[in-house]
Coordinates of N, CA and C in Angstrom, one line a residue:
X9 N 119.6 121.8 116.8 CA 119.7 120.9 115.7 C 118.3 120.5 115.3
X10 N 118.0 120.4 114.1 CA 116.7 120.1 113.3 C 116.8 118.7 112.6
X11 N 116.2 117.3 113.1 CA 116.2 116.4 111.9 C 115.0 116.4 111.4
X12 N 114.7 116.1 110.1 CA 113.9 116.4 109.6 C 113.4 115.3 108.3
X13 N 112.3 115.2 107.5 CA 112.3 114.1 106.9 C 111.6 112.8 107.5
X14 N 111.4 112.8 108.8 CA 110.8 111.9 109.6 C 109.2 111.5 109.3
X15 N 109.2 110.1 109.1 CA 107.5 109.7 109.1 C 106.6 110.0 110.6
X16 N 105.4 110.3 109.6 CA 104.3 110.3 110.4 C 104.1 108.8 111.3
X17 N 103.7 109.1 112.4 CA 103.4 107.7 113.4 C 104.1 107.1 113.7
X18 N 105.5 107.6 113.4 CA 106.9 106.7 113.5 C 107.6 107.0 114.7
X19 N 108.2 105.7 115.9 CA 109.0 105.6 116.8 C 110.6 106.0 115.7
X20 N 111.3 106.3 116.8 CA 112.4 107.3 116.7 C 113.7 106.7 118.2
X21 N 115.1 106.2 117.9 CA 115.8 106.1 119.2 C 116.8 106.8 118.3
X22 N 117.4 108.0 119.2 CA 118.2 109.2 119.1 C 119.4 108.8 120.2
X23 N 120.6 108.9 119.9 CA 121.6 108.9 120.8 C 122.4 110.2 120.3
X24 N 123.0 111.0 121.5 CA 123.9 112.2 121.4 C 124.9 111.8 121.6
X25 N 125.9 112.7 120.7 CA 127.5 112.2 121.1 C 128.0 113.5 120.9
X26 N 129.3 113.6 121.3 CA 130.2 114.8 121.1 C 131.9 114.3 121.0
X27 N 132.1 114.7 120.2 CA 133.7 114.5 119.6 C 134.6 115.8 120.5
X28 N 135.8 115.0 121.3 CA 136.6 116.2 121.6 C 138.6 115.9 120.8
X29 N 138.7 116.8 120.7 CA 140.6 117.1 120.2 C 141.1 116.7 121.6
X30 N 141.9 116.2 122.2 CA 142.9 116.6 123.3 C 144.3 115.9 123.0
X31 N 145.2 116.7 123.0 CA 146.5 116.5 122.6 C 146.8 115.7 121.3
X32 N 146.3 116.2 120.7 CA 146.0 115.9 119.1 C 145.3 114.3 118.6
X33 N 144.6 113.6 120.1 CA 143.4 112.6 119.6 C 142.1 113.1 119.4
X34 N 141.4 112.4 119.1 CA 140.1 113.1 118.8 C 139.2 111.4 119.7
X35 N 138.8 111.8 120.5 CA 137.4 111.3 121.1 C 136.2 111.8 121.4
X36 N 135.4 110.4 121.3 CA 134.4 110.7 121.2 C 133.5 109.9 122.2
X37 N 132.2 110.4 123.0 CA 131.6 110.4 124.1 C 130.3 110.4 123.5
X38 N 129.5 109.3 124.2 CA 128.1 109.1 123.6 C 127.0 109.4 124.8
X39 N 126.1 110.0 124.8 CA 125.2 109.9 126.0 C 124.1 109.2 126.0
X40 N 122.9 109.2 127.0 CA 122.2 107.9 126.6 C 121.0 108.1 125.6
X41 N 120.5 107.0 125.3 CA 119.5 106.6 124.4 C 118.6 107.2 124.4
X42 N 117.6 108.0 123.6 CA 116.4 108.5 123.8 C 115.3 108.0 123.1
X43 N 114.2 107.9 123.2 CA 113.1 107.0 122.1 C 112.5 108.5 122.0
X44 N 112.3 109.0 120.8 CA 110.8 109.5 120.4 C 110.3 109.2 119.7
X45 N 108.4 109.9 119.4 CA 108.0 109.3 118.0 C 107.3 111.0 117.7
X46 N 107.1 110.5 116.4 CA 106.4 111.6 115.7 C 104.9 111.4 115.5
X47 N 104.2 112.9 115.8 CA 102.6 112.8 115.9 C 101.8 111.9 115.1
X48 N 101.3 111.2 115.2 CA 100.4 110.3 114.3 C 99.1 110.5 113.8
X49 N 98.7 110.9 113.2 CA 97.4 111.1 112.6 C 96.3 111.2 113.6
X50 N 95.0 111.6 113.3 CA 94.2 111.6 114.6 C 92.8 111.7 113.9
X51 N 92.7 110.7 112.8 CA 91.2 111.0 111.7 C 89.8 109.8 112.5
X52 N 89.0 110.7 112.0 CA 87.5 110.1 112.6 C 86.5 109.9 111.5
X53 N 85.7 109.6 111.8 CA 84.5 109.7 110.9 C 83.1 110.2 111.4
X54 N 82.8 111.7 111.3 CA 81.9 112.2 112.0 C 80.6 111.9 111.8
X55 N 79.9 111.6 110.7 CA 78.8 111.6 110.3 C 78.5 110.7 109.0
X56 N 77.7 110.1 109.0 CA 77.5 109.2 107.5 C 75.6 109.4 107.1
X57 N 75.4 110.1 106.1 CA 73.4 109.4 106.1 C 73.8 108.8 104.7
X58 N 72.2 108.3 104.2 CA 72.2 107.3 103.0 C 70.9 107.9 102.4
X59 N 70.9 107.7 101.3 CA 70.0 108.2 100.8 C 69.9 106.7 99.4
X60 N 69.5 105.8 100.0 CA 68.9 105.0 98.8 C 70.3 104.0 98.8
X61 N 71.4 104.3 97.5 CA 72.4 103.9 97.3 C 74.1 104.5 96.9
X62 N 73.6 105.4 97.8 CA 74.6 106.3 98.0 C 74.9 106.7 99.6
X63 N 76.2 106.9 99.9 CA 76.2 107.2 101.5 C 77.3 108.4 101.6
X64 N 76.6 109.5 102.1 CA 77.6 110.6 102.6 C 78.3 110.7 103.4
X65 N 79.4 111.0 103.6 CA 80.7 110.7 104.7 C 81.0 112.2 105.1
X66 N 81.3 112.3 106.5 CA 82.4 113.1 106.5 C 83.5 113.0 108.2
X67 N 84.2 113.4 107.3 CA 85.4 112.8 108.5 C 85.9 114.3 108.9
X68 N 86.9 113.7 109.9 CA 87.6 114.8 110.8 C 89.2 114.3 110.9
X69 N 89.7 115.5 111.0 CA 90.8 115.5 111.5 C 91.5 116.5 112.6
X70 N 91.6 115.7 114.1 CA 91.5 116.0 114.5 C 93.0 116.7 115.3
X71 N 94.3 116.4 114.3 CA 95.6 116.7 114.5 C 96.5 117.0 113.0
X72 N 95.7 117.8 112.1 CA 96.5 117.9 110.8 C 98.0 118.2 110.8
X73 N 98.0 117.2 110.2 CA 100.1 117.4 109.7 C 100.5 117.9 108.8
X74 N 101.9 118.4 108.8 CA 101.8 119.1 107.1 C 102.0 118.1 106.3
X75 N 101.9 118.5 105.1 CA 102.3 117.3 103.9 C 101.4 116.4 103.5
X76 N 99.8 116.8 104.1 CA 99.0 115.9 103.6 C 98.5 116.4 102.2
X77 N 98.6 115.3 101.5 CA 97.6 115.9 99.6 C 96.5 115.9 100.0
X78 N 95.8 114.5 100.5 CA 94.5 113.5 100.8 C 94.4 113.4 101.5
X79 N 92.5 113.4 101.7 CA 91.5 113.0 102.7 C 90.6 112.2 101.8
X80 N 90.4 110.8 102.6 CA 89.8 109.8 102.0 C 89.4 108.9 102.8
X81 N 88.1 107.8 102.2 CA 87.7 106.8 102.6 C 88.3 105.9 102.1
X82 N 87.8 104.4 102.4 CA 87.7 103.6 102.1 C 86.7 102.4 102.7
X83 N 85.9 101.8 101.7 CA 85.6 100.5 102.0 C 85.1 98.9 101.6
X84 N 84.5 98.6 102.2 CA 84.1 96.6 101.7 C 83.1 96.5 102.5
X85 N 82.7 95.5 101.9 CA 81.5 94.3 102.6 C 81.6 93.7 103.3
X86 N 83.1 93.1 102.9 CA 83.7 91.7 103.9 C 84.0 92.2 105.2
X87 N 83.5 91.9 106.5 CA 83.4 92.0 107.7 C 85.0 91.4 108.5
X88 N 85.6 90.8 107.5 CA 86.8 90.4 107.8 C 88.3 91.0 107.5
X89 N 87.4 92.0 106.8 CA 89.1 92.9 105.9 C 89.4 93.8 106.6
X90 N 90.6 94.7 106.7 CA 91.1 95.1 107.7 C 91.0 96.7 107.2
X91 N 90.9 98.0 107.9 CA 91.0 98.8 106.8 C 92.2 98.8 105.7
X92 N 93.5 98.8 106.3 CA 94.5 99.0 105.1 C 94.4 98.3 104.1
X93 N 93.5 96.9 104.1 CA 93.3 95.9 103.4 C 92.0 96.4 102.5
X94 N 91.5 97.3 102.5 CA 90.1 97.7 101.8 C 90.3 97.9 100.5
X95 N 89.7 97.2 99.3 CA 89.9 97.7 98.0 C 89.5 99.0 97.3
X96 N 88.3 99.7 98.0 CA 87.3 100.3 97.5 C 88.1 102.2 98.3
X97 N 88.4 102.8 97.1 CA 88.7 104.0 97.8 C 87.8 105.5 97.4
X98 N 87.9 106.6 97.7 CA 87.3 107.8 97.8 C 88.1 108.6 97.7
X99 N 88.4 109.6 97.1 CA 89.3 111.1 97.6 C 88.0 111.9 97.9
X100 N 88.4 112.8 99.5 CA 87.3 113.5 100.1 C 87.7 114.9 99.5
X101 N 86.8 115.6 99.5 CA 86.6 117.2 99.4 C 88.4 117.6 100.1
X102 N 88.3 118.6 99.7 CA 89.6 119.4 100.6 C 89.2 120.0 102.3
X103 N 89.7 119.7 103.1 CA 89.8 119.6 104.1 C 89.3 121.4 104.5
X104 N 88.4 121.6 105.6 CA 88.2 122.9 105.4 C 88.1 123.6 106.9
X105 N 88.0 124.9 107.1 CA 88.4 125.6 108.7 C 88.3 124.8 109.9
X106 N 87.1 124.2 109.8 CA 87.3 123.1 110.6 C 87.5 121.8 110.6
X107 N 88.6 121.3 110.1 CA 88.9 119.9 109.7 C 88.5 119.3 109.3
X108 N 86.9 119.1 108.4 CA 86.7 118.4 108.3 C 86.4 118.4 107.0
X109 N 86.5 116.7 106.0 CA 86.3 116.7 104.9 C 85.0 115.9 104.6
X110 N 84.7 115.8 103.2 CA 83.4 114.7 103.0 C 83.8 114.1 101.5
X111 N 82.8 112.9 101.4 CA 82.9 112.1 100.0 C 81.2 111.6 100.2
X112 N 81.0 111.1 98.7 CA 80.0 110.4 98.7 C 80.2 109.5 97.9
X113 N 79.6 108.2 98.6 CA 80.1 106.9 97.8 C 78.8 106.7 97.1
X114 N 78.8 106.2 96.0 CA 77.4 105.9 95.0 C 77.5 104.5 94.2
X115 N 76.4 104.0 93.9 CA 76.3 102.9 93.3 C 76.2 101.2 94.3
X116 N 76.1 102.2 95.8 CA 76.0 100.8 97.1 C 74.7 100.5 96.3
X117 N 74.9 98.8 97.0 CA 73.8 97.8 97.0 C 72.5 97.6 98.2
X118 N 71.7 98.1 97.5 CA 70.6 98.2 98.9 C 70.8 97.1 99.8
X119 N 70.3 97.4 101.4 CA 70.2 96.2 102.0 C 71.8 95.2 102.6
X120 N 72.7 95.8 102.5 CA 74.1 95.6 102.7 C 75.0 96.3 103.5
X121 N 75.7 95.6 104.2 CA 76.4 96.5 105.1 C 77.5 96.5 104.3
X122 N 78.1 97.9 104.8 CA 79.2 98.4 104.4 C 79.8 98.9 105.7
X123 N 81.2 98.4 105.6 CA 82.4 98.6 106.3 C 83.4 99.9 106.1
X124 N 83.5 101.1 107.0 CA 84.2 101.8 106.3 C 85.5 102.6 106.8
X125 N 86.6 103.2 106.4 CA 87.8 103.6 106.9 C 87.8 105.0 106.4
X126 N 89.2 105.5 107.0 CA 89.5 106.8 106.2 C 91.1 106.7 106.6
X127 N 91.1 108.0 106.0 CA 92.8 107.5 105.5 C 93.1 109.4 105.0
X128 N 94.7 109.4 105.0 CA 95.1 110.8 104.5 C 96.4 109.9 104.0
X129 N 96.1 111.0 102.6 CA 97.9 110.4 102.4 C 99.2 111.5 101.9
X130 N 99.8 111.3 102.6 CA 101.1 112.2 102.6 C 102.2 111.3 101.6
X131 N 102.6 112.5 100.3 CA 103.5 112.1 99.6 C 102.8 110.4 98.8
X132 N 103.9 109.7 98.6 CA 103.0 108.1 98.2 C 102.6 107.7 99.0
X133 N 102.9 107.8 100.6 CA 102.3 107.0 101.4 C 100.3 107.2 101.7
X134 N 99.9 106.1 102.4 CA 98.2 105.9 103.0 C 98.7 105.8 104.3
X135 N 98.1 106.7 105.3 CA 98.0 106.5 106.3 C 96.9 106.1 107.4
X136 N 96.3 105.2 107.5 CA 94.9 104.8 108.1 C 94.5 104.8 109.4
X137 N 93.4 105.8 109.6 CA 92.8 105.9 111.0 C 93.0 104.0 111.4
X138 N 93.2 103.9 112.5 CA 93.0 102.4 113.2 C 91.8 101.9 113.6
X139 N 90.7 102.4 113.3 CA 89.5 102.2 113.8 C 88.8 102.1 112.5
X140 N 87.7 100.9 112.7 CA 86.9 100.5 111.4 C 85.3 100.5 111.9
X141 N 84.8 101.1 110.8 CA 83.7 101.3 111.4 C 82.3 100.6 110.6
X142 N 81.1 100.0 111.1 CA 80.5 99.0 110.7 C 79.0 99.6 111.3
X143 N 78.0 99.2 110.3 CA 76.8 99.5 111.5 C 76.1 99.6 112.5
X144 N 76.9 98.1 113.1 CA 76.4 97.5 114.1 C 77.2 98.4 115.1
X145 N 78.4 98.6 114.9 CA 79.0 99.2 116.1 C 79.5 100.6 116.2
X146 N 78.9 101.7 115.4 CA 79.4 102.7 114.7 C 78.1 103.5 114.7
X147 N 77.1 103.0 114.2 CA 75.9 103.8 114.1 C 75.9 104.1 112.1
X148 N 76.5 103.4 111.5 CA 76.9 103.5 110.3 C 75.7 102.5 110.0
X149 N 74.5 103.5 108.8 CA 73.3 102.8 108.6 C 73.6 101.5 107.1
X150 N 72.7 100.8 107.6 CA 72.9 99.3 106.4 C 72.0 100.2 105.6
X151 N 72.5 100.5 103.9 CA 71.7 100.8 102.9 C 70.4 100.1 103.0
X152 N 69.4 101.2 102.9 CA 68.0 100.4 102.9 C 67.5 100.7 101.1
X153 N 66.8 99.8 101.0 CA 66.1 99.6 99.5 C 65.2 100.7 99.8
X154 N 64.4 101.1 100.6 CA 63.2 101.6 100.7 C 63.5 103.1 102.0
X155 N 64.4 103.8 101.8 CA 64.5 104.8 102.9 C 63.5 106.1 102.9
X156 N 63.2 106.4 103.9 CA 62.1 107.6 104.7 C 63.5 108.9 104.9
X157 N 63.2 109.7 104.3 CA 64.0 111.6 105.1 C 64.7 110.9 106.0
X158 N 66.0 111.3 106.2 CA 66.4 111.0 107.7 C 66.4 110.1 108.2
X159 N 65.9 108.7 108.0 CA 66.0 107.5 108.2 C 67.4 107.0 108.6
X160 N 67.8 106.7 109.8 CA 69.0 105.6 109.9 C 68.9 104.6 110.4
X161 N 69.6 103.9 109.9 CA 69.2 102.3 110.8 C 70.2 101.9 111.6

């Protein structure tokens, strides 16, 4: 038996049953409960440089599912917003042999940290890596006004 239709990242409790005939009743017999879930996404963010006011991304995925359209960022400034909460989106390149996609954000504010996420979305849904990443703790450089080749901060 195949069920099918089932979301990404989603818990699942399956009970089996079997119907029998005997002397023209029909019962039926349940066995026990099972929980599964289905694979959940598995996206990163490999690499980021800057060049002025622009910042190059590229992410990974590190368990592709079918059904994805999109590979994408997202992010803010505000140090307090959550990714799914991020106003600011990207659609990345198309995903390539080795999983991995890129975007480039343009028009950042020198001198500013930027908060960032990624995301794939299957069908209408956004489904968001759980991990946010910031400069301080990520290695994700603060736009400099004044950057050198290869400069990160």
């Amino acid at each position: 038996m195949t069920i099918s239709g089932l979301e990404v990242s989603t818990g699942y409790q399956i009970k089996g049953y079997i119907k029998i005939e005997m002397d023209g009743q029909i019962y039926t017999s349940y066995g026990g409960l099972w929980g599964v879930g289905t694979n959940g996404l598995d996206l990163d963010i490999r690499e980021i440089s800057t060049n002025g006011t622009e910042m190059v991304l590229t992410g990974h995925d590190y368990a592709p599912v079918e059904g994805i359209t999109e590979y994408g960022f997202c992010w803010t400034t505000d140090e307090t917003v959550a990714v799914p909460d991020m106003k600011n989106f990207i659609k990345a390149s198309a995903i390539d042999e080795n999983n991995n996609f890129k975007a480039t954000i343009t028009g950042l504010t020198p001198n500013t940290k930027y908060y960032v996420g990624v995301y794939a979305k299957i069908g209408d849904k956004i489904y968001y890596d759980d991990g946010r990443w910031d400069p301080t703790t990520k290695g994700i450089p603060t736009i400099d006004s004044n950057p050198s080749p290869g400069k990160k901060d």
